Amino acid sequence: MKNIAILGYGNIGQAAEQALSISTDLTLLRIYHHNEIDSLESDCREGKIDGVIICTPTREVQTYAERLLRTGVCTVDSFDIHGQIVSLRQALNTEAVSGQAVAVVAAGWDPGTDSVVRTLMKAMVPNGLTYTNFGPGRSMGHTVAAKAIKGVKNALSMTIPLGTGIHRRMVYIELEEGAQYEDVKQRLLQDDYFAHDETHVIAVDSVEALNNVAHGVKLTRNGVSGTTHNQRMTFSMTINNPALTGQVLVSTLRAALRLQQEKRYGAYTLIEIPPIYLLEGETEENIKQLV
Amino acid sequence: MKNIAILGYGNIGQAAEQALSISTDLTLLRIYHHNEIDSLESDCREGKIDGVIICTPTREVQTYAERLLRTGVCTVDSFDIHGQIVSLRQALNTEAVSGQAVAVVAAGWDPGTDSVVRTLMKAMVPNGLTYTNFGPGRSMGHTVAAKAIKGVKNALSMTIPLGTGIHRRMVYIELEEGAQYEDVKQRLLQDDYFAHDETHVIAVDSVEALNNVAHGVKLTRNGVSGTTHNQRMTFSMTINNPALTGQVLVSTLRAALRLQQEKRYGAYTLIEIPPIYLLEGETEENIKQLV
């Protein structure tokens, strides 16, 4: 049994706690809030903790992970800025090797398990087009951007898939007192987050009444295996977003601990890890059940 | 550039040849027919070959793979008897370790890439039900069983998915001269291959006229991430069956050679291999493109 800590207790931290509650090989030692990082670090140094699930905002992941990896514990995170994953992996690799630990970065569902599906699809169909169609579901990035617009009291930006990787933004806003809908709408449509997509701005009385953590994705690939065209494949899901993220983080931490046990120290993404390492149970039994 | 041999030249061998033709890191040295196994083995011993794609009937895989692995070359196969994969892996593991080579067994699409999807789905949704629905497409095993029935000159058994892993068998038969349809039908329905499924037997003038290597699959899982129910996911594809099998074999041989280079000798299934190893190209570039 391995002792696990959770750092951060928002949606994802709570979901990770629930995912740990059904695990029989990982046990939750303690949840640490952001301001308890020093005490987490010292508990790691004292050997009380084997792995940490980092559930802080994405931009804080690197700083926390570096500190923790140096103490020799494994970390996982659901860092989600696609363009910065390679550099995060490089940075954490250095610390993980020096701490004789393993970090797995970007281990949510996208980036994360979707990345594994994209990799597998490319192995099956080396030439062709993959489209990732998100939603319907709330976009965190676009919601934060909408909330930052002058005159917006609260906002929710929904991502609606239109196919071939094109998305519509449905932005529900609560106006601040005195703010004019048309002015706020124009400011929002000019924001870089929204200027490039079809965007609809809808004024509502209560954003809270619309809140829902449901999300989904549909990945499609159509292309060529060898010299044979018209090979078509689709992966799709409809999910509770934080619940899936929390579960993937827990499954991934299991794999990280396994890699550490094999002395394969360093930082990885999910596509670099044997999928069977994500699971509880004996290798041959899992092969019998799943292969 | 690695030198690859193909053993066996049926549908799969031809598809593997086509898949090698689009690879830039693996090159086809020679195709060997079954009766050329001695010459293949000696070419392996002489170091002319790095890896062999075994495209013989499933029941011959083990004998050939054992001989080849002892010479130090890597092997891949699309062995497809689900219940015997664990024992094949054990047998080849011994030879692969002694030859300092790597074997990957059952590396088609099911067992194979579907197994990876099932593993990933279980990592995302540890509790729940997965159904594998095959088809519509030709079942090799059932076709062979139908051909063996007395009075059948030629046959084609199509697998039709009815959902929740239940399948209908549509069996098209050409009768031998003098054979009575009703007698043949009764014999076929009593055969163990067909006795447990809804089976329809249709007499036709020409089975050859129906021939088609199209196939498909739909994998579904619905279950619980952490403590959250109603997490639903589906993977489906419509494909040219041998073309996909040949491509997966070639991608998998690339991974086998990589594992050999890392001195991780032994026998593996696809769920035990980092998915990124299946791809051409640099690690960081692939992470940038796919994660």
Coordinates of C-alpha atoms in Angstrom, one line a residue:
Chain A
M1 CA 0.0 0.0 0.0
K2 CA 1.4 3.4 -1.0
N3 CA 0.7 6.7 0.8
I4 CA -0.6 9.4 -1.4
A5 CA -1.1 13.1 -0.8
I6 CA -3.3 15.5 -2.7
L7 CA -2.2 19.1 -3.2
G8 CA -5.0 21.5 -3.9
Y9 CA -8.7 20.9 -3.1
G10 CA -10.8 22.3 -5.9
N11 CA -12.9 20.3 -8.3
I12 CA -10.0 18.1 -9.3
G13 CA -8.6 17.6 -5.8
Q14 CA -12.0 16.4 -4.6
A15 CA -12.3 14.1 -7.6
A16 CA -8.9 12.7 -6.9
E17 CA -9.9 12.0 -3.3
Q18 CA -12.9 10.0 -4.6
A19 CA -10.8 8.1 -7.0
L20 CA -8.4 7.2 -4.2
S21 CA -11.3 6.0 -2.1
I22 CA -11.9 3.1 -4.6
S23 CA -8.3 2.2 -5.0
T24 CA -7.0 -0.8 -3.1
D25 CA -3.3 -0.2 -3.6
L26 CA -3.1 3.6 -3.0
T27 CA -4.3 5.2 0.2
L28 CA -4.9 8.9 0.8
L29 CA -2.7 10.1 3.6
R30 CA -3.7 13.8 3.6
I31 CA -5.0 16.6 1.6
Y32 CA -2.8 19.7 1.6
H33 CA -4.1 23.2 0.6
H34 CA -1.9 25.6 -1.3
N35 CA -0.6 27.4 1.8
E36 CA 0.5 24.0 3.3
I37 CA 3.2 23.3 0.6
D38 CA 6.0 23.7 3.2
S39 CA 4.5 21.1 5.5
L40 CA 3.8 18.8 2.5
E41 CA 7.5 19.1 1.4
S42 CA 8.7 18.2 4.9
D43 CA 6.3 15.3 5.1
C44 CA 7.8 14.1 1.8
R45 CA 11.3 14.5 3.0
E46 CA 10.5 12.4 6.1
G47 CA 9.3 9.6 3.9
K48 CA 5.7 9.7 4.9
I49 CA 4.5 10.1 1.4
D50 CA 5.2 8.1 -1.8
G51 CA 3.4 10.2 -4.4
V52 CA 1.6 13.5 -4.7
I53 CA -1.4 14.3 -7.0
I54 CA -1.0 18.0 -7.9
C55 CA -4.4 19.6 -8.3
T56 CA -3.4 23.2 -8.2
P57 CA -4.1 25.6 -11.1
T58 CA -2.0 24.6 -14.2
R59 CA 0.4 27.6 -14.0
E60 CA 1.5 26.6 -10.5
V61 CA 2.3 22.9 -11.4
Q62 CA 5.9 23.3 -12.3
T63 CA 7.0 25.1 -9.2
Y64 CA 5.3 22.7 -6.8
A65 CA 6.3 19.6 -8.8
E66 CA 10.0 20.6 -8.9
R67 CA 10.1 21.0 -5.1
L68 CA 8.4 17.7 -4.5
L69 CA 10.3 15.6 -7.0
R70 CA 13.6 16.7 -5.3
T71 CA 12.4 15.0 -2.1
G72 CA 12.1 11.7 -4.0
V73 CA 8.3 11.4 -4.2
C74 CA 6.5 10.8 -7.5
T75 CA 4.1 13.4 -8.9
V76 CA 1.3 13.6 -11.4
D77 CA -0.5 16.6 -12.7
S78 CA -3.2 17.5 -15.3
F79 CA -1.2 20.4 -16.8
D80 CA -3.3 21.4 -19.8
I81 CA -1.5 24.1 -21.8
H82 CA -0.7 21.9 -24.9
G83 CA 2.1 24.1 -26.2
Q84 CA 4.1 24.0 -23.0
I85 CA 4.0 20.3 -22.2
V86 CA 7.4 19.5 -23.8
S87 CA 9.2 22.2 -21.8
L88 CA 7.4 21.2 -18.5
R89 CA 8.5 17.6 -19.2
Q90 CA 12.1 18.7 -19.7
A91 CA 12.1 20.8 -16.5
L92 CA 10.6 18.1 -14.4
N93 CA 12.8 15.4 -15.9
T94 CA 15.9 17.1 -14.4
E95 CA 14.4 17.2 -10.9
A96 CA 12.9 13.7 -11.1
V97 CA 16.2 12.2 -12.2
S98 CA 18.0 14.0 -9.4
G99 CA 15.4 12.9 -6.8
Q100 CA 15.2 9.3 -8.2
A101 CA 11.6 9.9 -8.7
V102 CA 9.0 9.8 -11.6
A103 CA 6.8 12.6 -12.8
V104 CA 4.0 12.2 -15.2
V105 CA 2.8 15.4 -16.7
A106 CA -0.4 16.4 -18.6
A107 CA -2.2 13.3 -17.3
G108 CA -5.8 14.3 -17.5
W109 CA -8.1 13.3 -20.4
D110 CA -7.0 16.0 -22.9
P111 CA -4.0 16.2 -22.8
G112 CA -3.9 12.7 -21.3
T113 CA -5.9 9.7 -22.3
D114 CA -7.0 11.4 -25.6
S115 CA -3.3 11.7 -26.4
V116 CA -2.9 7.9 -26.0
V117 CA -5.9 7.4 -28.4
R118 CA -4.4 9.8 -30.9
T119 CA -1.0 8.0 -30.7
L120 CA -2.7 4.6 -31.1
M121 CA -4.7 5.9 -34.1
K122 CA -1.6 7.2 -35.8
A123 CA 0.1 3.8 -35.2
M124 CA -2.8 2.1 -37.0
V125 CA -3.3 4.7 -39.7
P126 CA 0.1 6.5 -40.2
N127 CA -1.2 8.9 -42.9
G128 CA -4.4 10.7 -42.6
L129 CA -6.3 13.4 -40.6
T130 CA -7.2 13.3 -36.9
Y131 CA -9.8 15.8 -35.6
T132 CA -10.4 16.4 -31.9
N133 CA -13.9 17.7 -31.3
F134 CA -14.5 18.9 -27.8
G135 CA -17.8 19.3 -26.0
P136 CA -20.5 20.1 -25.4
G137 CA -19.0 21.3 -22.2
R138 CA -17.6 24.2 -20.3
S139 CA -14.2 25.6 -21.4
M140 CA -12.3 26.7 -18.3
G141 CA -9.9 28.9 -20.3
H142 CA -12.7 30.7 -22.2
T143 CA -14.8 31.0 -19.1
V144 CA -12.0 32.8 -17.2
A145 CA -11.4 35.0 -20.3
A146 CA -15.1 35.9 -20.4
K147 CA -15.2 36.7 -16.7
A148 CA -12.3 39.2 -17.2
I149 CA -14.2 41.3 -19.7
K150 CA -15.3 44.7 -18.3
G151 CA -19.0 44.7 -17.3
V152 CA -19.2 40.9 -16.8
K153 CA -20.1 39.8 -13.3
N154 CA -20.1 36.1 -14.0
A155 CA -19.7 34.0 -17.1
L156 CA -19.9 30.5 -18.5
S157 CA -18.3 29.6 -21.9
M158 CA -19.6 26.4 -23.4
T159 CA -17.7 24.7 -26.2
I160 CA -19.9 23.2 -28.9
P161 CA -18.3 20.8 -31.5
L162 CA -19.1 21.6 -35.1
G163 CA -16.9 18.8 -36.5
T164 CA -13.4 18.7 -38.2
G165 CA -12.0 20.4 -35.0
I166 CA -14.1 23.5 -35.4
H167 CA -16.0 24.8 -32.3
R168 CA -18.7 27.3 -31.5
R169 CA -18.5 29.3 -28.3
M170 CA -21.8 29.8 -26.4
V171 CA -21.0 32.4 -23.8
Y172 CA -23.6 33.0 -21.0
I173 CA -23.0 36.2 -19.1
E174 CA -24.4 38.0 -16.0
L175 CA -23.9 41.7 -16.5
E176 CA -22.6 44.0 -13.8
E177 CA -25.1 46.6 -12.7
G178 CA -25.2 49.5 -15.2
A179 CA -23.3 47.6 -17.9
Q180 CA -24.8 47.6 -21.4
Y181 CA -25.2 44.2 -23.1
E182 CA -24.2 45.5 -26.5
D183 CA -21.0 47.1 -25.2
V184 CA -20.0 44.0 -23.2
K185 CA -20.8 41.8 -26.2
Q186 CA -18.6 43.8 -28.5
R187 CA -15.7 43.8 -26.0
L188 CA -16.0 40.0 -25.6
L189 CA -16.2 39.3 -29.4
Q190 CA -13.0 41.3 -29.9
D191 CA -11.1 39.4 -27.2
D192 CA -8.4 37.1 -28.6
Y193 CA -10.0 34.1 -27.0
F194 CA -13.2 34.6 -29.0
A195 CA -12.2 36.6 -32.1
H196 CA -11.4 33.5 -34.1
D197 CA -14.4 31.2 -33.4
E198 CA -18.2 31.6 -34.0
T199 CA -19.3 33.1 -30.7
H200 CA -22.7 33.8 -29.3
V201 CA -23.1 36.0 -26.3
I202 CA -26.3 35.5 -24.2
A203 CA -27.2 37.6 -21.2
V204 CA -28.7 35.5 -18.3
D205 CA -30.0 36.3 -14.8
S206 CA -28.0 33.5 -13.2
V207 CA -24.9 31.8 -14.5
E208 CA -24.9 29.6 -11.5
A209 CA -28.2 28.1 -12.6
L210 CA -26.5 26.8 -15.8
N211 CA -23.5 25.2 -14.1
N212 CA -22.7 21.7 -15.1
V213 CA -19.4 19.7 -15.2
A214 CA -20.5 17.5 -18.0
H215 CA -18.1 17.4 -21.0
G216 CA -17.3 15.2 -23.9
V217 CA -15.0 14.7 -26.9
K218 CA -15.1 12.9 -30.2
L219 CA -11.8 12.0 -31.8
T220 CA -11.9 10.9 -35.5
R221 CA -9.2 9.7 -37.8
N222 CA -9.6 8.7 -41.4
G223 CA -6.6 7.7 -43.4
V224 CA -4.3 5.0 -44.8
S225 CA -2.9 1.8 -43.3
G226 CA 0.0 0.7 -45.5
T227 CA -1.4 1.5 -48.9
T228 CA -5.1 1.0 -48.1
H229 CA -7.3 4.1 -47.8
N230 CA -10.6 4.6 -46.0
Q231 CA -9.6 3.3 -42.6
R232 CA -12.0 5.1 -40.3
M233 CA -12.0 5.2 -36.5
T234 CA -13.7 7.2 -33.8
F235 CA -13.3 7.6 -30.0
S236 CA -16.0 9.4 -28.2
M237 CA -17.1 9.9 -24.6
T238 CA -19.6 11.8 -22.5
I239 CA -18.3 12.4 -19.0
N240 CA -18.3 14.2 -15.7
N241 CA -15.1 16.2 -16.4
P242 CA -13.4 16.5 -12.9
A243 CA -14.4 12.9 -12.0
L244 CA -12.6 11.6 -15.1
T245 CA -9.6 13.9 -14.5
G246 CA -9.3 12.8 -10.9
Q247 CA -9.5 9.1 -11.9
V248 CA -6.9 9.4 -14.6
L249 CA -4.5 11.2 -12.2
V250 CA -4.9 8.4 -9.7
S251 CA -4.4 5.6 -12.3
T252 CA -1.4 7.5 -13.6
L253 CA 0.2 7.9 -10.2
R254 CA 0.1 4.1 -9.9
A255 CA 2.1 3.9 -13.1
A256 CA 4.6 6.5 -11.9
L257 CA 5.2 4.5 -8.7
R258 CA 5.8 1.4 -10.8
L259 CA 8.3 3.2 -13.1
Q260 CA 10.1 4.5 -10.0
Q261 CA 10.3 0.9 -8.6
E262 CA 11.9 -0.1 -11.9
K263 CA 14.4 2.7 -11.4
R264 CA 13.2 4.4 -14.6
Y265 CA 13.5 7.9 -13.1
G266 CA 12.4 10.9 -15.1
A267 CA 9.4 12.8 -16.5
Y268 CA 7.0 11.2 -18.9
T269 CA 3.8 11.9 -20.7
L270 CA 1.0 9.3 -20.8
I271 CA 1.9 8.2 -24.3
E272 CA 5.3 7.1 -23.0
I273 CA 3.9 4.7 -20.4
P274 CA 2.8 1.1 -20.8
P275 CA -1.0 1.3 -20.5
I276 CA -1.1 -1.8 -18.2
Y277 CA 0.8 0.1 -15.5
L278 CA -2.3 2.3 -15.1
L279 CA -4.2 -0.7 -13.6
E280 CA -4.4 -2.5 -10.3
G281 CA -3.9 -6.2 -10.4
E282 CA -1.4 -8.8 -11.6
T283 CA 0.1 -8.5 -15.1
E284 CA -1.0 -12.0 -16.3
E285 CA -4.5 -11.6 -14.9
N286 CA -4.9 -8.2 -16.6
I287 CA -3.6 -9.6 -19.9
K288 CA -6.1 -12.5 -19.6
Q289 CA -9.0 -10.0 -19.0
L290 CA -8.1 -7.3 -21.5
V291 CA -6.0 -8.5 -24.4
Chain B
M1 CA 17.4 1.6 -41.0
K2 CA 16.4 -1.9 -39.8
N3 CA 16.2 -5.0 -42.0
I4 CA 12.9 -6.8 -41.8
A5 CA 11.7 -10.1 -43.0
I6 CA 8.1 -11.3 -43.5
L7 CA 7.3 -15.0 -42.9
G8 CA 4.2 -16.1 -44.7
Y9 CA 2.6 -14.5 -47.7
G10 CA -1.2 -14.7 -47.4
N11 CA -3.5 -11.7 -46.8
I12 CA -1.5 -10.5 -43.7
G13 CA 1.9 -11.0 -45.3
Q14 CA 0.9 -9.0 -48.3
A15 CA -0.5 -6.2 -46.0
A16 CA 2.7 -6.2 -43.9
E17 CA 4.7 -5.7 -47.1
Q18 CA 2.5 -2.7 -48.0
A19 CA 2.9 -1.3 -44.5
L20 CA 6.7 -1.6 -44.7
S21 CA 6.6 0.2 -48.1
I22 CA 5.5 3.4 -46.4
S23 CA 7.9 3.1 -43.4
T24 CA 11.1 5.2 -43.5
D25 CA 12.9 3.4 -40.6
L26 CA 12.2 -0.3 -41.5
T27 CA 13.0 -1.8 -44.8
L28 CA 11.8 -5.1 -46.3
L29 CA 14.7 -7.5 -46.9
R30 CA 12.8 -10.5 -48.1
I31 CA 9.6 -12.4 -47.9
Y32 CA 10.0 -16.0 -46.9
H33 CA 7.3 -18.7 -47.6
H34 CA 6.6 -21.4 -45.0
N35 CA 8.9 -23.9 -46.6
E36 CA 11.8 -21.4 -46.4
I37 CA 12.0 -21.3 -42.6
D38 CA 15.4 -22.9 -42.5
S39 CA 16.9 -20.3 -44.8
L40 CA 15.2 -17.5 -42.8
E41 CA 16.7 -18.9 -39.6
S42 CA 20.2 -19.1 -41.1
D43 CA 19.8 -15.5 -42.5
C44 CA 18.8 -14.4 -39.0
R45 CA 21.9 -16.2 -37.5
E46 CA 24.1 -14.4 -40.0
G47 CA 22.9 -11.1 -38.8
K48 CA 21.2 -10.1 -42.0
I49 CA 17.8 -9.5 -40.3
D50 CA 16.8 -7.4 -37.3
G51 CA 13.1 -8.4 -37.0
V52 CA 10.6 -10.8 -38.5
I53 CA 6.9 -10.3 -39.0
I54 CA 5.3 -13.7 -38.6
C55 CA 2.2 -13.9 -40.9
T56 CA 1.6 -17.7 -40.7
P57 CA -1.6 -19.3 -39.4
T58 CA -2.0 -18.6 -35.7
R59 CA -1.3 -22.2 -34.7
E60 CA 2.2 -22.2 -36.2
V61 CA 3.3 -18.9 -34.6
Q62 CA 4.8 -20.3 -31.5
T63 CA 7.1 -22.9 -33.2
Y64 CA 8.4 -20.3 -35.7
A65 CA 8.8 -17.5 -33.2
E66 CA 10.8 -19.7 -30.8
R67 CA 13.3 -20.7 -33.5
L68 CA 13.7 -17.1 -34.6
L69 CA 14.0 -15.5 -31.2
R70 CA 16.9 -17.8 -30.3
T71 CA 18.9 -16.3 -33.1
G72 CA 18.5 -12.8 -31.5
V73 CA 16.0 -11.2 -33.9
C74 CA 12.8 -9.6 -32.7
T75 CA 9.4 -11.1 -33.7
V76 CA 5.8 -9.8 -33.9
D77 CA 2.7 -11.9 -34.6
S78 CA -1.0 -11.4 -34.7
F79 CA -1.8 -14.6 -32.8
D80 CA -5.5 -14.4 -32.2
I81 CA -6.7 -17.2 -29.8
H82 CA -7.5 -15.0 -26.8
G83 CA -7.4 -17.8 -24.3
Q84 CA -3.9 -18.9 -25.2
I85 CA -2.1 -15.5 -25.2
V86 CA -0.8 -15.7 -21.7
S87 CA 0.8 -19.1 -22.3
L88 CA 2.3 -18.0 -25.7
R89 CA 3.8 -14.9 -24.0
Q90 CA 5.3 -17.1 -21.3
A91 CA 6.8 -19.5 -23.9
L92 CA 8.3 -16.8 -26.1
N93 CA 9.5 -14.8 -23.1
T94 CA 12.0 -17.7 -22.3
E95 CA 13.3 -17.7 -25.8
A96 CA 13.4 -14.0 -26.2
V97 CA 15.4 -13.5 -22.9
S98 CA 17.9 -16.2 -24.0
G99 CA 18.3 -14.7 -27.4
Q100 CA 18.5 -11.1 -26.1
A101 CA 15.5 -10.3 -28.3
V102 CA 12.0 -9.0 -27.9
A103 CA 8.7 -10.7 -29.0
V104 CA 5.4 -8.9 -29.1
V105 CA 2.5 -11.4 -29.3
A106 CA -1.1 -10.9 -30.3
A107 CA -0.4 -7.6 -32.1
G108 CA -3.2 -7.3 -34.5
W109 CA -6.3 -5.2 -33.9
D110 CA -8.2 -7.6 -31.6
P111 CA -6.3 -8.9 -29.8
G112 CA -4.0 -5.9 -30.2
T113 CA -4.9 -2.3 -30.5
D114 CA -8.5 -3.0 -29.2
S115 CA -6.7 -4.4 -26.1
V116 CA -5.0 -1.1 -25.5
V117 CA -8.3 0.7 -25.8
R118 CA -9.9 -1.7 -23.3
T119 CA -7.0 -1.1 -20.9
L120 CA -7.2 2.7 -21.3
M121 CA -11.0 2.6 -20.7
K122 CA -10.5 0.5 -17.5
A123 CA -7.9 3.0 -16.3
M124 CA -10.4 5.8 -16.8
V125 CA -13.5 3.9 -15.6
P126 CA -12.3 1.2 -13.2
N127 CA -15.8 -0.2 -12.4
G128 CA -18.2 -0.8 -15.2
L129 CA -19.0 -2.9 -18.2
T130 CA -17.1 -3.1 -21.5
Y131 CA -18.7 -4.7 -24.5
T132 CA -16.7 -5.6 -27.6
N133 CA -19.0 -5.7 -30.6
F134 CA -17.4 -7.1 -33.8
G135 CA -18.4 -6.6 -37.4
P136 CA -20.1 -6.5 -39.7
G137 CA -17.3 -8.6 -41.2
R138 CA -16.0 -12.1 -42.0
S139 CA -15.1 -14.3 -39.1
M140 CA -12.1 -16.4 -40.1
G141 CA -12.7 -19.0 -37.4
H142 CA -16.4 -19.5 -38.1
T143 CA -15.7 -19.5 -41.9
V144 CA -13.2 -22.3 -41.5
A145 CA -15.7 -24.2 -39.2
A146 CA -18.5 -23.8 -41.8
K147 CA -16.2 -25.1 -44.6
A148 CA -15.5 -28.2 -42.6
I149 CA -19.2 -29.2 -42.4
K150 CA -20.1 -32.2 -44.6
G151 CA -21.8 -31.1 -47.8
V152 CA -20.3 -27.6 -47.8
K153 CA -18.1 -26.8 -50.8
N154 CA -17.3 -23.2 -49.8
A155 CA -18.5 -20.9 -47.0
L156 CA -18.4 -17.4 -45.6
S157 CA -19.5 -16.7 -42.0
M158 CA -20.2 -13.0 -41.4
T159 CA -20.3 -11.7 -37.8
I160 CA -23.1 -9.1 -37.2
P161 CA -23.0 -7.1 -34.0
L162 CA -26.3 -7.0 -32.0
G163 CA -24.9 -4.9 -29.2
T164 CA -23.8 -5.8 -25.6
G165 CA -21.2 -8.3 -27.1
I166 CA -23.9 -10.5 -28.7
H167 CA -23.4 -11.5 -32.3
R168 CA -25.5 -12.9 -35.1
R169 CA -23.8 -15.4 -37.6
M170 CA -24.8 -15.0 -41.2
V171 CA -23.4 -18.1 -42.9
Y172 CA -23.4 -18.2 -46.7
I173 CA -22.7 -21.7 -48.2
E174 CA -22.1 -23.2 -51.5
L175 CA -23.4 -26.8 -51.4
E176 CA -21.5 -29.8 -52.8
E177 CA -23.2 -31.6 -55.6
G178 CA -25.9 -33.8 -54.3
A179 CA -25.9 -32.3 -50.8
Q180 CA -29.3 -31.4 -49.3
Y181 CA -29.6 -27.8 -47.9
E182 CA -31.7 -28.9 -44.9
D183 CA -29.3 -31.6 -43.9
V184 CA -26.3 -29.3 -44.2
K185 CA -28.0 -26.6 -42.3
Q186 CA -28.9 -28.9 -39.4
R187 CA -25.3 -30.2 -39.2
L188 CA -24.0 -26.6 -39.2
L189 CA -26.4 -25.4 -36.5
Q190 CA -25.4 -28.2 -34.3
D191 CA -21.6 -27.4 -34.6
D192 CA -20.2 -26.0 -31.4
Y193 CA -19.0 -22.9 -33.3
F194 CA -22.6 -22.0 -34.1
A195 CA -24.8 -23.7 -31.5
H196 CA -24.6 -20.8 -29.1
D197 CA -25.4 -17.8 -31.3
E198 CA -28.3 -16.8 -33.5
T199 CA -27.3 -18.3 -36.8
H200 CA -28.8 -18.0 -40.3
V201 CA -27.7 -20.4 -43.1
I202 CA -28.1 -19.1 -46.7
A203 CA -27.4 -21.2 -49.8
V204 CA -25.7 -19.2 -52.6
D205 CA -24.4 -20.0 -56.0
S206 CA -21.0 -18.3 -55.4
V207 CA -19.3 -17.5 -52.1
E208 CA -16.5 -15.9 -54.0
A209 CA -18.9 -13.3 -55.3
L210 CA -19.6 -12.2 -51.7
N211 CA -16.0 -11.9 -50.6
N212 CA -14.9 -8.7 -48.8
V213 CA -12.2 -8.0 -46.3
A214 CA -14.1 -5.1 -44.7
H215 CA -14.5 -5.4 -40.9
G216 CA -15.3 -3.3 -37.9
V217 CA -15.7 -3.1 -34.2
K218 CA -17.4 -1.0 -31.6
L219 CA -16.1 -1.1 -28.0
T220 CA -18.2 0.5 -25.4
R221 CA -17.7 1.1 -21.7
N222 CA -20.1 2.7 -19.2
G223 CA -19.2 2.9 -15.6
V224 CA -17.7 4.7 -12.6
S225 CA -14.7 7.0 -12.3
G226 CA -14.0 7.4 -8.6
T227 CA -17.5 7.6 -7.2
T228 CA -19.1 9.2 -10.3
H229 CA -21.4 7.0 -12.4
N230 CA -22.5 7.4 -16.0
Q231 CA -19.1 7.8 -17.6
R232 CA -19.6 6.6 -21.2
M233 CA -17.1 6.0 -23.9
T234 CA -17.0 4.3 -27.3
F235 CA -14.3 3.3 -29.7
S236 CA -15.4 2.2 -33.2
M237 CA -13.8 1.7 -36.6
T238 CA -14.6 0.4 -40.1
I239 CA -11.6 -1.0 -41.8
N240 CA -9.9 -3.2 -44.3
N241 CA -9.0 -6.0 -41.9
P242 CA -5.7 -7.4 -43.3
A243 CA -4.5 -3.8 -44.1
L244 CA -4.9 -2.8 -40.5
T245 CA -3.4 -6.0 -39.2
G246 CA -0.4 -5.6 -41.4
Q247 CA 0.1 -2.0 -40.3
V248 CA -0.2 -2.8 -36.6
L249 CA 2.4 -5.6 -37.0
V250 CA 4.8 -3.2 -38.6
S251 CA 4.3 -0.4 -36.0
T252 CA 4.7 -3.0 -33.3
L253 CA 7.9 -4.4 -34.7
R254 CA 9.3 -0.8 -34.5
A255 CA 8.4 -0.9 -30.7
A256 CA 10.0 -4.3 -30.3
L257 CA 13.3 -3.2 -31.8
R258 CA 13.2 -0.1 -29.5
L259 CA 12.7 -2.3 -26.5
Q260 CA 15.6 -4.6 -27.6
Q261 CA 17.8 -1.5 -28.0
E262 CA 17.0 -0.7 -24.3
K263 CA 17.9 -4.3 -23.4
R264 CA 14.4 -4.9 -22.1
Y265 CA 14.4 -8.5 -23.5
G266 CA 11.4 -10.7 -23.3
A267 CA 7.9 -11.2 -24.6
Y268 CA 5.2 -8.5 -24.4
T269 CA 1.6 -7.8 -25.3
L270 CA 0.7 -4.4 -26.8
I271 CA -0.8 -3.2 -23.5
E272 CA 2.7 -3.5 -21.9
I273 CA 4.4 -1.2 -24.4
P274 CA 4.6 2.6 -24.4
P275 CA 2.3 3.7 -27.3
I276 CA 4.8 6.2 -28.5
Y277 CA 7.2 3.4 -29.4
L278 CA 4.9 2.4 -32.2
L279 CA 5.6 5.6 -34.1
E280 CA 8.3 6.8 -36.3
G281 CA 9.9 10.1 -35.4
E282 CA 11.5 11.9 -32.5
T283 CA 10.0 11.6 -29.0
E284 CA 9.6 15.4 -28.3
E285 CA 8.2 16.0 -31.8
N286 CA 5.7 13.2 -31.3
I287 CA 4.7 14.6 -27.9
K288 CA 4.3 18.1 -29.4
Q289 CA 2.0 16.7 -32.2
L290 CA 0.0 14.2 -30.2
V291 CA -0.2 15.0 -26.5

